[in-house]
């Protein structure tokens, strides 16, 4: 199913949708800005990027979705813990996005 068709189905009736104070926000995984828009949606695109906090609160976890294997959601996500200094962490995120040809429109949204 195409990303556009999935977005048309999900945009108004998603379980992750939060409507508050005139804003439409979304709580889905791999949504960097938590906005309910096609650009930032983490469910409909083949390749997505997410940044989460580590469980021990020291560092971040870079979550990427592979474009292949979308029928196996458990093995579809790659999680890498980054616990170095902030400069090295941001450099690793930038290099990973560039090397694996992730969406260029998310480069400016993620902490580059």
Short mmCIF file of C-alpha atoms in Angstrom, two decimals:
data_model
loop_
_atom_site.label_atom_id
_atom_site.label_comp_id
_atom_site.label_asym_id
_atom_site.label_seq_id
_atom_site.Cartn_x
_atom_site.Cartn_y
_atom_site.Cartn_z
CA UNK A 1 0.00 0.00 0.00
CA UNK A 2 1.38 3.42 -0.88
CA UNK A 3 2.35 5.94 1.76
CA UNK A 4 -0.22 8.44 0.48
CA UNK A 5 -3.07 5.97 0.80
CA UNK A 6 -1.97 4.95 4.30
CA UNK A 7 -1.82 8.61 5.30
CA UNK A 8 -5.35 9.23 4.01
CA UNK A 9 -6.60 6.41 6.24
CA UNK A 10 -4.57 7.32 9.34
CA UNK A 11 -4.67 11.09 9.40
CA UNK A 12 -7.97 11.53 11.26
CA UNK A 13 -8.53 8.22 13.04
CA UNK A 14 -5.21 7.06 14.46
CA UNK A 15 -4.97 5.68 17.99
CA UNK A 16 -1.85 7.83 18.46
CA UNK A 17 -3.73 11.05 17.69
CA UNK A 18 -3.96 13.69 20.44
CA UNK A 19 -6.13 16.76 19.93
CA UNK A 20 -5.54 19.41 22.54
CA UNK A 21 -5.85 23.23 22.59
CA UNK A 22 -6.55 23.37 18.86
CA UNK A 23 -3.44 21.34 17.98
CA UNK A 24 -3.34 17.91 16.35
CA UNK A 25 -0.39 16.02 17.78
CA UNK A 26 0.69 12.42 17.42
CA UNK A 27 2.41 10.03 19.85
CA UNK A 28 3.54 7.39 17.34
CA UNK A 29 7.08 5.99 17.34
CA UNK A 30 9.67 7.59 15.02
CA UNK A 31 7.79 10.88 14.82
CA UNK A 32 10.50 13.44 15.54
CA UNK A 33 8.27 16.50 16.00
CA UNK A 34 5.13 14.79 17.39
CA UNK A 35 3.03 16.59 14.76
CA UNK A 36 0.19 14.90 12.94
CA UNK A 37 1.45 15.48 9.39
CA UNK A 38 2.49 13.33 6.46
CA UNK A 39 6.07 14.56 6.59
CA UNK A 40 6.74 13.56 10.20
CA UNK A 41 4.59 10.41 10.35
CA UNK A 42 6.58 7.36 11.45
CA UNK A 43 4.05 4.75 10.37
CA UNK A 44 3.57 5.34 6.65
CA UNK A 45 7.11 5.90 5.34
CA UNK A 46 9.46 3.06 4.41
CA UNK A 47 12.54 4.56 6.05
CA UNK A 48 12.06 6.39 9.32
CA UNK A 49 14.33 7.79 12.01
CA UNK A 50 13.62 8.13 15.72
CA UNK A 51 15.60 9.34 18.70
CA UNK A 52 14.72 8.15 22.20
CA UNK A 53 16.30 8.39 25.62
CA UNK A 54 18.25 5.41 26.97
CA UNK A 55 16.74 3.42 29.79
CA UNK A 56 19.48 4.49 32.21
CA UNK A 57 19.01 8.18 31.22
CA UNK A 58 22.60 8.42 29.96
CA UNK A 59 22.67 8.95 26.23
CA UNK A 60 20.21 8.41 23.39
CA UNK A 61 19.00 5.53 21.24
CA UNK A 62 18.99 6.00 17.47
CA UNK A 63 16.08 4.00 16.03
CA UNK A 64 15.99 3.42 12.28
CA UNK A 65 13.60 1.42 10.18
CA UNK A 66 14.87 -0.66 7.30
CA UNK A 67 13.12 -0.30 3.96
CA UNK A 68 13.10 -4.06 3.45
CA UNK A 69 11.35 -6.61 5.65
CA UNK A 70 8.27 -4.48 6.33
CA UNK A 71 6.21 -7.64 6.82
CA UNK A 72 8.30 -8.54 9.88
CA UNK A 73 7.94 -5.57 12.23
CA UNK A 74 9.92 -7.14 15.08
CA UNK A 75 13.13 -7.34 13.02
CA UNK A 76 12.43 -4.20 11.02
CA UNK A 77 13.79 -1.70 13.58
CA UNK A 78 17.46 -1.15 14.34
CA UNK A 79 18.34 0.32 17.75
CA UNK A 80 21.78 1.73 18.51
CA UNK A 81 22.68 3.23 21.89
CA UNK A 82 24.87 6.32 21.69
CA UNK A 83 26.47 7.17 25.03
CA UNK A 84 29.51 9.20 24.02
CA UNK A 85 29.88 12.94 24.36
CA UNK A 86 27.26 15.14 22.63
CA UNK A 87 29.49 16.16 19.71
CA UNK A 88 30.33 12.56 18.82
CA UNK A 89 26.69 11.50 19.21
CA UNK A 90 25.43 14.18 16.82
CA UNK A 91 28.20 13.36 14.36
CA UNK A 92 27.25 9.67 14.44
CA UNK A 93 23.59 10.47 13.81
CA UNK A 94 24.47 12.73 10.88
CA UNK A 95 26.82 10.18 9.31
CA UNK A 96 24.32 7.35 9.72
CA UNK A 97 21.55 9.31 8.02
CA UNK A 98 23.84 10.37 5.17
CA UNK A 99 25.47 6.97 4.65
CA UNK A 100 22.22 4.97 4.56
CA UNK A 101 20.37 7.47 2.31
CA UNK A 102 17.65 8.33 4.79
CA UNK A 103 15.16 11.04 4.00
CA UNK A 104 16.88 14.39 3.59
CA UNK A 105 13.88 16.32 4.86
CA UNK A 106 14.39 14.76 8.31
CA UNK A 107 18.06 15.77 8.49
CA UNK A 108 17.24 19.28 9.68
CA UNK A 109 14.60 18.04 12.13
CA UNK A 110 16.81 15.52 13.92
CA UNK A 111 19.53 17.02 16.08
CA UNK A 112 22.22 17.17 13.42
#
